[in-house]
PDB file of C-alpha atoms and ligand atoms in Angstrom:
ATOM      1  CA  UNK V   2      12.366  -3.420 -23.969  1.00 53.00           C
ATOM      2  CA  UNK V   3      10.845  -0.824 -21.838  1.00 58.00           C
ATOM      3  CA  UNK V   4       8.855  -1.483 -18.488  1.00 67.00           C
ATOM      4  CA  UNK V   5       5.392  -1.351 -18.791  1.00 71.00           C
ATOM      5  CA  UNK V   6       3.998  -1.890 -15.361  1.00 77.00           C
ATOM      6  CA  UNK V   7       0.442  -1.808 -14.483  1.00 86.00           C
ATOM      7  CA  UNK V   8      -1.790  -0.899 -12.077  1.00 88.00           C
ATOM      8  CA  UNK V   9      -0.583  -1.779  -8.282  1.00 95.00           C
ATOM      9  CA  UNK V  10      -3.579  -3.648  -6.202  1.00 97.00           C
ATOM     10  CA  UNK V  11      -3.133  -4.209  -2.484  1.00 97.00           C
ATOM     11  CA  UNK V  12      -5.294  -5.681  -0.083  1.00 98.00           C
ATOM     12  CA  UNK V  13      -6.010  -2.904   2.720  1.00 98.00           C
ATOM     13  CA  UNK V  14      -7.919  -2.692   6.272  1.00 98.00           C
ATOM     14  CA  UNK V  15     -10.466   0.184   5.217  1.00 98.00           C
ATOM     15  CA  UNK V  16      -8.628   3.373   6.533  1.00 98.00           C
ATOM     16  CA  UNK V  17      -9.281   7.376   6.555  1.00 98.00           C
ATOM     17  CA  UNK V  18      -6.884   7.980   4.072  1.00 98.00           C
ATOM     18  CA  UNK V  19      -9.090   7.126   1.309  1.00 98.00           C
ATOM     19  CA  UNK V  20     -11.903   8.836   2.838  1.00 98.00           C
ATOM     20  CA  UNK V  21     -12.696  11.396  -0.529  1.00 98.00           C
ATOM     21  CA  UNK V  22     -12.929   8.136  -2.978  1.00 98.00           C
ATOM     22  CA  UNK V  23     -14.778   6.048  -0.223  1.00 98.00           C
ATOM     23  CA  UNK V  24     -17.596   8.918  -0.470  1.00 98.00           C
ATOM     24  CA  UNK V  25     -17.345   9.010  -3.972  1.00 98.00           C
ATOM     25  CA  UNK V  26     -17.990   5.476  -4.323  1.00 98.00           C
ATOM     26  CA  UNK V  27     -20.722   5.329  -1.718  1.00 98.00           C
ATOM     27  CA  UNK V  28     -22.618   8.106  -3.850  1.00 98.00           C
ATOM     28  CA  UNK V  29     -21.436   5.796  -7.097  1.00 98.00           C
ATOM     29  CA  UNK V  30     -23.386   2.561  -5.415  1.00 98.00           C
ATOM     30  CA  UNK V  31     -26.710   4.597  -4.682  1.00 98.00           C
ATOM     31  CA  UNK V  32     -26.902   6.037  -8.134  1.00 98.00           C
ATOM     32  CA  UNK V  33     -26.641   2.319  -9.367  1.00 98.00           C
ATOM     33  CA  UNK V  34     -29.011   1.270  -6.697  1.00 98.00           C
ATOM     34  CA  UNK V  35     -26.906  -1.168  -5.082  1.00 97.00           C
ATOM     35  CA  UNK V  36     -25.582  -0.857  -1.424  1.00 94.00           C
ATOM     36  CA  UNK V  37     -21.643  -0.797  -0.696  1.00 96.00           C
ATOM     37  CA  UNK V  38     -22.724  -2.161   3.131  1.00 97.00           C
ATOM     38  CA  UNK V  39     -26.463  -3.258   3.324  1.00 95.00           C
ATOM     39  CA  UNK V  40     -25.457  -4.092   6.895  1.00 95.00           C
ATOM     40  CA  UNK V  41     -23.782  -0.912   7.795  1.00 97.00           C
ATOM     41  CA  UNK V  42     -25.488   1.494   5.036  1.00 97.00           C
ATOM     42  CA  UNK V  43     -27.085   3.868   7.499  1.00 97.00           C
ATOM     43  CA  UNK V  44     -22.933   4.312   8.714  1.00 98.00           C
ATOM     44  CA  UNK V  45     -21.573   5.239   5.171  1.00 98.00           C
ATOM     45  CA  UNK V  46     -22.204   9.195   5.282  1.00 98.00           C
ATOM     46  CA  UNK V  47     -19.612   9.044   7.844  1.00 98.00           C
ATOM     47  CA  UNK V  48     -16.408   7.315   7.712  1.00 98.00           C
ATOM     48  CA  UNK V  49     -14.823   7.611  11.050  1.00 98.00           C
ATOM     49  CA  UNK V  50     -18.100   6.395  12.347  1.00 98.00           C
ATOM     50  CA  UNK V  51     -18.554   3.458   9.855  1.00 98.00           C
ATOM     51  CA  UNK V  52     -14.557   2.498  10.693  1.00 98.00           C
ATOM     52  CA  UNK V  53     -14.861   2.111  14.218  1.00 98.00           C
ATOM     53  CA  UNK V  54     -18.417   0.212  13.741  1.00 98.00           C
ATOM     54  CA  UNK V  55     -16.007  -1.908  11.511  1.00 98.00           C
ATOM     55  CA  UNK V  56     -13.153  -2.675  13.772  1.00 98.00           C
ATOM     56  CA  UNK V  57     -15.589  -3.201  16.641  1.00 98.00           C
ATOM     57  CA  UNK V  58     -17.541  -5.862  14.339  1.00 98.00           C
ATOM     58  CA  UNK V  59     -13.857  -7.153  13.467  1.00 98.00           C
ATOM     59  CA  UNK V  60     -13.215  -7.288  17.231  1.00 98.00           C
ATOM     60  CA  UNK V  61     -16.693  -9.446  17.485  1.00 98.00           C
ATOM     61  CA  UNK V  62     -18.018  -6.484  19.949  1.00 98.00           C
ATOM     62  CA  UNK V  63     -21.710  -6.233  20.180  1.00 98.00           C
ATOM     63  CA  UNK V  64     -22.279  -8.032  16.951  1.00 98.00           C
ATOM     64  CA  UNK V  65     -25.397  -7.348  15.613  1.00 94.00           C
ATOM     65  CA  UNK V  66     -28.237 -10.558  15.709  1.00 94.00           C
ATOM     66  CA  UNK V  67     -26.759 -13.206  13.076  1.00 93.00           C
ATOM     67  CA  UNK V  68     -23.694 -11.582  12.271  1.00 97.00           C
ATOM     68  CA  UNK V  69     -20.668 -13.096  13.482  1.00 98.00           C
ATOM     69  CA  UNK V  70     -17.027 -11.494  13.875  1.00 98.00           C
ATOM     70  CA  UNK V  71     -15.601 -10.722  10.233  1.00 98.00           C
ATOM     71  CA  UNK V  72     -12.785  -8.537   8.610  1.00 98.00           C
ATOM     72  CA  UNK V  73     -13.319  -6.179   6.429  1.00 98.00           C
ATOM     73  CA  UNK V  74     -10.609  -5.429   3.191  1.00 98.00           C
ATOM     74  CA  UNK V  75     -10.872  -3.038   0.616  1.00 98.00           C
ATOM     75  CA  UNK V  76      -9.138  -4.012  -2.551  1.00 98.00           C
ATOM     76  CA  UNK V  77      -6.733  -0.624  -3.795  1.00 98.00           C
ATOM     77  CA  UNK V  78      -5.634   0.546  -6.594  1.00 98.00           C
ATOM     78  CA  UNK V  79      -2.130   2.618  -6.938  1.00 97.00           C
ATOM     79  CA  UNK V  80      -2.775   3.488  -3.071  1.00 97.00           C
ATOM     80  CA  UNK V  81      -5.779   5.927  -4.626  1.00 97.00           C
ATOM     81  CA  UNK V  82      -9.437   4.348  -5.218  1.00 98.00           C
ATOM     82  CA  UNK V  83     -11.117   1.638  -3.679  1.00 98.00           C
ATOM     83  CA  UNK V  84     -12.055  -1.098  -6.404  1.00 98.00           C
ATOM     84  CA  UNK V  85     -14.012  -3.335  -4.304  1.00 98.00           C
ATOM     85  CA  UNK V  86     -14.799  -4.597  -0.714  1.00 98.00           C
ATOM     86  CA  UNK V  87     -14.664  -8.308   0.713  1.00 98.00           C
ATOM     87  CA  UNK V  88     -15.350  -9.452   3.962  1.00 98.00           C
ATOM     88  CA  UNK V  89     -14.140 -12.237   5.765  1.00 98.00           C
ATOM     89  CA  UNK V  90     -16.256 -14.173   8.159  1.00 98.00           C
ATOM     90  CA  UNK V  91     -14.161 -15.902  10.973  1.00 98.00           C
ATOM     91  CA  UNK V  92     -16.271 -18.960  11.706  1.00 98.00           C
ATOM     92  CA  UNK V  93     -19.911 -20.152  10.152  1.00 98.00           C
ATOM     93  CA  UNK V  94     -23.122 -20.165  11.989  1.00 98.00           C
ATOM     94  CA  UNK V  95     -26.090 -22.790  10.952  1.00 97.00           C
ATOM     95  CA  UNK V  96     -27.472 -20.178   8.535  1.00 97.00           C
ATOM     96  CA  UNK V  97     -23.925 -19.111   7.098  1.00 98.00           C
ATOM     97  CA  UNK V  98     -23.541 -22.820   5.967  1.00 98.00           C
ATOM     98  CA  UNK V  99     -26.757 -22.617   4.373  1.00 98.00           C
ATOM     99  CA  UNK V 100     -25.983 -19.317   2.539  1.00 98.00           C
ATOM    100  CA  UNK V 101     -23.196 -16.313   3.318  1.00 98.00           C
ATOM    101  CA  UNK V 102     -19.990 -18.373   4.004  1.00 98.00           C
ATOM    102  CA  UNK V 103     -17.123 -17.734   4.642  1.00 98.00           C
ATOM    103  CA  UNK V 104     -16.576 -15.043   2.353  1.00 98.00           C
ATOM    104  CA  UNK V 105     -18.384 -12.117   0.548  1.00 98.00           C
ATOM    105  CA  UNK V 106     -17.237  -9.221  -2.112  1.00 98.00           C
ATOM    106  CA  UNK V 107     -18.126  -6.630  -3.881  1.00 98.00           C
ATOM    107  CA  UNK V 108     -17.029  -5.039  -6.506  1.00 98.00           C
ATOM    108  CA  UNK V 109     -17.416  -0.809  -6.946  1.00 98.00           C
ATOM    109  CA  UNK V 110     -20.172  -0.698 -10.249  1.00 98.00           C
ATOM    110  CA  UNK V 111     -17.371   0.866 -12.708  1.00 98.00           C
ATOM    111  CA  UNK V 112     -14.211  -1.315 -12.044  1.00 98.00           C
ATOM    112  CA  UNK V 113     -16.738  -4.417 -13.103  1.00 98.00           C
ATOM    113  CA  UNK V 114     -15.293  -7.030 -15.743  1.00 98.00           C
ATOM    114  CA  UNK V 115     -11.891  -6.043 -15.044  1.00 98.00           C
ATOM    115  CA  UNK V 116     -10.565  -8.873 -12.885  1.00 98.00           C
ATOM    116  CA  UNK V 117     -10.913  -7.201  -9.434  1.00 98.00           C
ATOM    117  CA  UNK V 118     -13.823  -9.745  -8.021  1.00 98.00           C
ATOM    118  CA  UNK V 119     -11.860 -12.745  -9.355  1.00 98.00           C
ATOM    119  CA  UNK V 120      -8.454 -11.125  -7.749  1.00 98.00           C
ATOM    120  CA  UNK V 121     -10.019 -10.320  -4.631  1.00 98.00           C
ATOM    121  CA  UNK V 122     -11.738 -13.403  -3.875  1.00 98.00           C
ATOM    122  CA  UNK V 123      -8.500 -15.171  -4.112  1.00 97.00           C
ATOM    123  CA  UNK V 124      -6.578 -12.496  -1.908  1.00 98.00           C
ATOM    124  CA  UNK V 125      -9.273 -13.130   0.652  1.00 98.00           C
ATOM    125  CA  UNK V 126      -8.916 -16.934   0.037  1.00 98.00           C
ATOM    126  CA  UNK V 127      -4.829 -16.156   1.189  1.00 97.00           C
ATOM    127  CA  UNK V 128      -6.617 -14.454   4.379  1.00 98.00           C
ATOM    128  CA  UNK V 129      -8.730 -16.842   5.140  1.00 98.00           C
ATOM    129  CA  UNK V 130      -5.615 -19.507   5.647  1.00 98.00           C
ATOM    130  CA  UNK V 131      -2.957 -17.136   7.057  1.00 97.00           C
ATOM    131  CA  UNK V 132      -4.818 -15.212   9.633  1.00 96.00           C
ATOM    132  CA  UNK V 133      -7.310 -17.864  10.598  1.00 97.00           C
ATOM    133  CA  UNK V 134      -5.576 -20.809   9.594  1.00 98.00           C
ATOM    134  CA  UNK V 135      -9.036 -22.155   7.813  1.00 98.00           C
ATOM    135  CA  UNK V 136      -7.675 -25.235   5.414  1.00 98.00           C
ATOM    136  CA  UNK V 137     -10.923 -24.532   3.473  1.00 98.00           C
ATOM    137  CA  UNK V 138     -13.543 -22.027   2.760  1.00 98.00           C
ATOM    138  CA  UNK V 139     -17.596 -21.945   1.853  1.00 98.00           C
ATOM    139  CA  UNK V 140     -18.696 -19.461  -0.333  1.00 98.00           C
ATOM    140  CA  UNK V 141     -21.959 -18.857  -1.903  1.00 98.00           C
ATOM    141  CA  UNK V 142     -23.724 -17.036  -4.522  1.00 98.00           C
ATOM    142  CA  UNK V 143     -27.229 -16.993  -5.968  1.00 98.00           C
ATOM    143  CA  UNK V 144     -26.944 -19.455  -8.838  1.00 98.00           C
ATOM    144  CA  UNK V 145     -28.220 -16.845 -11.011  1.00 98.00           C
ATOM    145  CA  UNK V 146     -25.219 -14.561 -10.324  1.00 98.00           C
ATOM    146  CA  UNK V 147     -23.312 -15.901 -13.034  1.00 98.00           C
ATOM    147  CA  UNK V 148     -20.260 -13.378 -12.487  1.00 98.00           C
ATOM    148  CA  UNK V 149     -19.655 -14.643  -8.492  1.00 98.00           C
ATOM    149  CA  UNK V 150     -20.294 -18.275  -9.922  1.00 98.00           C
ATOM    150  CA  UNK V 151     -17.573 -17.931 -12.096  1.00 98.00           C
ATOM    151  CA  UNK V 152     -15.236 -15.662  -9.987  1.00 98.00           C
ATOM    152  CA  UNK V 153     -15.427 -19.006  -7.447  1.00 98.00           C
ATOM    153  CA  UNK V 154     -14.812 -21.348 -10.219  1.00 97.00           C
ATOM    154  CA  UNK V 155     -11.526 -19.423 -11.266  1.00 97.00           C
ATOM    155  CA  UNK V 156     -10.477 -19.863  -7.104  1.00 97.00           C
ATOM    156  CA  UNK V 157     -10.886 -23.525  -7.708  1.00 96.00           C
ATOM    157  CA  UNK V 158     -14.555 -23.605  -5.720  1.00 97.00           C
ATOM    158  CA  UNK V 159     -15.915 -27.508  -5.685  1.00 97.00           C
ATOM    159  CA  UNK V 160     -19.765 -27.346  -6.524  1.00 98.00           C
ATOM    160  CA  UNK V 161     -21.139 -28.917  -3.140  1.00 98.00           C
ATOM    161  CA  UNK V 162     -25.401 -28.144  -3.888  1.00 98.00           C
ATOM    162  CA  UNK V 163     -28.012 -25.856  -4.248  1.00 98.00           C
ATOM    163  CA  UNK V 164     -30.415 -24.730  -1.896  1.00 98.00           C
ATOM    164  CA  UNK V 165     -33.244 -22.479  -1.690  1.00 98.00           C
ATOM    165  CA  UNK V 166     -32.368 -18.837   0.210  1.00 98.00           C
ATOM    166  CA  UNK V 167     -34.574 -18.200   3.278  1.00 96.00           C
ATOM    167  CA  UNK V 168     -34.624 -14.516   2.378  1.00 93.00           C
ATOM    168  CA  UNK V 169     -34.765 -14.377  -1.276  1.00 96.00           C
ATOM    169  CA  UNK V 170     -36.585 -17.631  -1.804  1.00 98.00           C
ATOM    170  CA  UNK V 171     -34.304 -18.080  -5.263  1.00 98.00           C
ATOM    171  CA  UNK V 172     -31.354 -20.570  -5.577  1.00 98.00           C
ATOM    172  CA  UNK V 173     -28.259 -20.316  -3.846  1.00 98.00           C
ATOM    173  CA  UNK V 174     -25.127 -22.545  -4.992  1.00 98.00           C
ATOM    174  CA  UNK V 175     -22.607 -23.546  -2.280  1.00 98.00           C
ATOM    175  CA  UNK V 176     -18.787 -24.118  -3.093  1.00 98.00           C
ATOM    176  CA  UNK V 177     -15.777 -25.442  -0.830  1.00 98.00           C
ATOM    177  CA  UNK V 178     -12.738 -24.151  -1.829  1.00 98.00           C
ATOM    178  CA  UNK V 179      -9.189 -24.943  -0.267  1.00 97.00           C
ATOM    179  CA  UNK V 180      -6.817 -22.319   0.786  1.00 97.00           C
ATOM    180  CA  UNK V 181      -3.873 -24.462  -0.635  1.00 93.00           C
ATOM    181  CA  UNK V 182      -3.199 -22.765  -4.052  1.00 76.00           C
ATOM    182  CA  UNK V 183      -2.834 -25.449  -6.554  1.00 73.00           C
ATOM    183  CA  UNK V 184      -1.528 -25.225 -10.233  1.00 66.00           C
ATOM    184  CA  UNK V 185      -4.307 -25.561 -11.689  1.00 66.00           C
ATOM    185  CA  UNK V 186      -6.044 -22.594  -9.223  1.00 64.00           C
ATOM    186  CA  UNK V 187      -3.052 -20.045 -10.489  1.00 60.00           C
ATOM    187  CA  UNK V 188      -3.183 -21.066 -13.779  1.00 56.00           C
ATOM    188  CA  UNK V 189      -6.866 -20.620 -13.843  1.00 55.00           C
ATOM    189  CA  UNK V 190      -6.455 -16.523 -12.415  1.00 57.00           C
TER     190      UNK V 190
HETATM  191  C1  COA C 229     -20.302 -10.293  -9.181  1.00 75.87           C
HETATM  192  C2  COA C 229     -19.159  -9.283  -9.146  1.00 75.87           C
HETATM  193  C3  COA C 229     -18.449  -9.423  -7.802  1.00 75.87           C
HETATM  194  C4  COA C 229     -18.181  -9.592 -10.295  1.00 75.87           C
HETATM  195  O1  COA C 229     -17.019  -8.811 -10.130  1.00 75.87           O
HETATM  196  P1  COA C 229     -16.069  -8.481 -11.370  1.00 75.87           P
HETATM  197  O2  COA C 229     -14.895  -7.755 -10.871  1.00 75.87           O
HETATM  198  O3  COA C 229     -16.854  -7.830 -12.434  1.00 75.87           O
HETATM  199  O4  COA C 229     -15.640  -9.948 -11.857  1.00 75.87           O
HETATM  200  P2  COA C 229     -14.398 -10.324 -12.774  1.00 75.87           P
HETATM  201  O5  COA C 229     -14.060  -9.165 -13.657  1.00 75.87           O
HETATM  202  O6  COA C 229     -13.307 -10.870 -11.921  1.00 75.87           O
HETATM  203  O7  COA C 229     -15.020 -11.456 -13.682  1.00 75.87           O
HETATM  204  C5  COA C 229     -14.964 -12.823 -13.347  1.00 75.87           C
HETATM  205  C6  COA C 229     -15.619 -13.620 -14.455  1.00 75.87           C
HETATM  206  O8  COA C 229     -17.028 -13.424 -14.410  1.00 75.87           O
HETATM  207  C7  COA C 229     -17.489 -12.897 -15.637  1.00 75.87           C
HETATM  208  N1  COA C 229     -18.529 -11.939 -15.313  1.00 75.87           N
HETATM  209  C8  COA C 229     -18.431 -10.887 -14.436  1.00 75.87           C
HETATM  210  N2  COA C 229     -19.599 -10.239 -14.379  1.00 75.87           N
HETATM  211  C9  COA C 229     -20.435 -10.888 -15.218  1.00 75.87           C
HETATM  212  C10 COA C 229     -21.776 -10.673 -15.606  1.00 75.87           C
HETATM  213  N3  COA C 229     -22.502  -9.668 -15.097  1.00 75.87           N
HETATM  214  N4  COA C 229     -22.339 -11.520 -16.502  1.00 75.87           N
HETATM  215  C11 COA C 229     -21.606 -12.549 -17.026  1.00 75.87           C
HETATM  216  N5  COA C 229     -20.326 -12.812 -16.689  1.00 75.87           N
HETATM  217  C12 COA C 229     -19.757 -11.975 -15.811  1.00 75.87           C
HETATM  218  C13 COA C 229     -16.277 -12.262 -16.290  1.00 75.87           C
HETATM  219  O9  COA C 229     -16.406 -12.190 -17.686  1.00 75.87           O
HETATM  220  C14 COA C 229     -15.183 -13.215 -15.860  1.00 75.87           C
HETATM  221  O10 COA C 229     -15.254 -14.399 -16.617  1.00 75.87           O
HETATM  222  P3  COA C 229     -14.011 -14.901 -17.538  1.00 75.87           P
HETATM  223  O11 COA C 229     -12.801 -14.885 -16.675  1.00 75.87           O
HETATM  224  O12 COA C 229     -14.427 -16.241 -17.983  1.00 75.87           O
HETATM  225  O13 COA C 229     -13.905 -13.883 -18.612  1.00 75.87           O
HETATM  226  C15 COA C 229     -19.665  -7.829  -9.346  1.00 75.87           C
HETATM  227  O14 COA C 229     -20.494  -7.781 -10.478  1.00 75.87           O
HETATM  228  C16 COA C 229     -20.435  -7.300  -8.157  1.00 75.87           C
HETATM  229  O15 COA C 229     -19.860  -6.726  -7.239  1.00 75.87           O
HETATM  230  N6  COA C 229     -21.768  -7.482  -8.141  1.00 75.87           N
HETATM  231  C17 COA C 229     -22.618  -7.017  -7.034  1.00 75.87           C
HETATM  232  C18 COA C 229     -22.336  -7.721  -5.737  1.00 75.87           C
HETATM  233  C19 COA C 229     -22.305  -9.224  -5.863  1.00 75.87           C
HETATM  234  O16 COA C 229     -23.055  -9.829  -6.617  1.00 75.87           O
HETATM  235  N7  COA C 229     -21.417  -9.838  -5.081  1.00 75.87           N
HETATM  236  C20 COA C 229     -21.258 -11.278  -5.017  1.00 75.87           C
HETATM  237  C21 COA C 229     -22.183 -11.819  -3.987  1.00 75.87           C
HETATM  238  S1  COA C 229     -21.971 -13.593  -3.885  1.00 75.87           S
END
């Protein structure tokens, strides 16, 4: 039986050598009136700029008010087009327990429903325990996100409670999830 190989997706510190499909997928989020980097948007018309903003914000150099040191990953595909984004945060604050957590992703608006967000999130998961030795990890979503709710619940996320958001005012569901892959977790992806 022949081969049949798929698609290769690797976890990658955001680099210049994807800068043509980072632009292209900038312009792709505004014309589906979503941001790639609501914290860094006013960055993304310029890579090299955006990058070292990035790696300074990785470095926890003058971090802006409320956001703590976190790395940034884009998830790859065949070394040619960014699929999707995650960060990782490398310790919670009062208000990331509340809502943000540990981790965040998103995924570029036409690789949607294809497995990225749920592969991602558990890539970022692996991060979370081999570069900052966390045993577990929060993660949050609005509970009416239905897509993150379930991408967390495929990483084997515990339901811990909902609270209200202090910015949106709607519901925000917290899960723990452990960075020890079980079974049931790898079955479940
Ligand atoms: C939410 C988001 C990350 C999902 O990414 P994705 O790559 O499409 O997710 P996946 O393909 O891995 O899908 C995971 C599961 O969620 C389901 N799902 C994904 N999007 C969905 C949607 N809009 N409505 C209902 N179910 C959805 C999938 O069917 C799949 O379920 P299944 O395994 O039972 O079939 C993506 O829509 C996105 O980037 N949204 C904007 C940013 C965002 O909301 N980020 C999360 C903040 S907490």
């Amino acid at each position: 039986m022949q081969d049949c190989p798929g698609p290769s997706l690797t976890l990658q510190l955001p680099s210049l050598a994807l800068e043509e499909d980072f632009y292209r997928m900038v312009r792709e989020y505004r014309k589906a009136g979503e941001s790639y980097d609501t914290l860094l948007e006013p960055l993304l018309d310029h890579l090299p700029t955006y990058l070292r903003r990035v790696d300074q914000i990785a470095r926890g150099i003058s971090l802006p008010v409320g956001i703590v040191q976190q790395t940034l990953f884009w998830l790859v595909r065949d070394d040619k087009s960014i699929v999707a984004m995650g960060r990782l945060r490398h310790y919670l604050t009062p208000a990331l327990e509340k809502e943000g957590g540990h981790i965040g992703y998103t995924v570029r608006p036409s690789e949607r429903r294809k497995g990225y967000g749920t592969l991602l999130c558990a890539l970022l998961i692996q991060e979370a325990r081999n570069r900052l030795g966390l045993s577990r990890v929060l993660i949050t979503c609005d509970s009416d996100n239905i897509g993150s709710a379930r991408i967390i619940q495929k990483n084997g996320g515990c339901f811990e409670n909902e609270v209200i958001s202090d910015w949106s005012g709607k519901p925000v569901s917290r899960f723990w999830v452990s960075t020890t892959p079980t079974p049931s977790t790898i079955y479940r992806l």
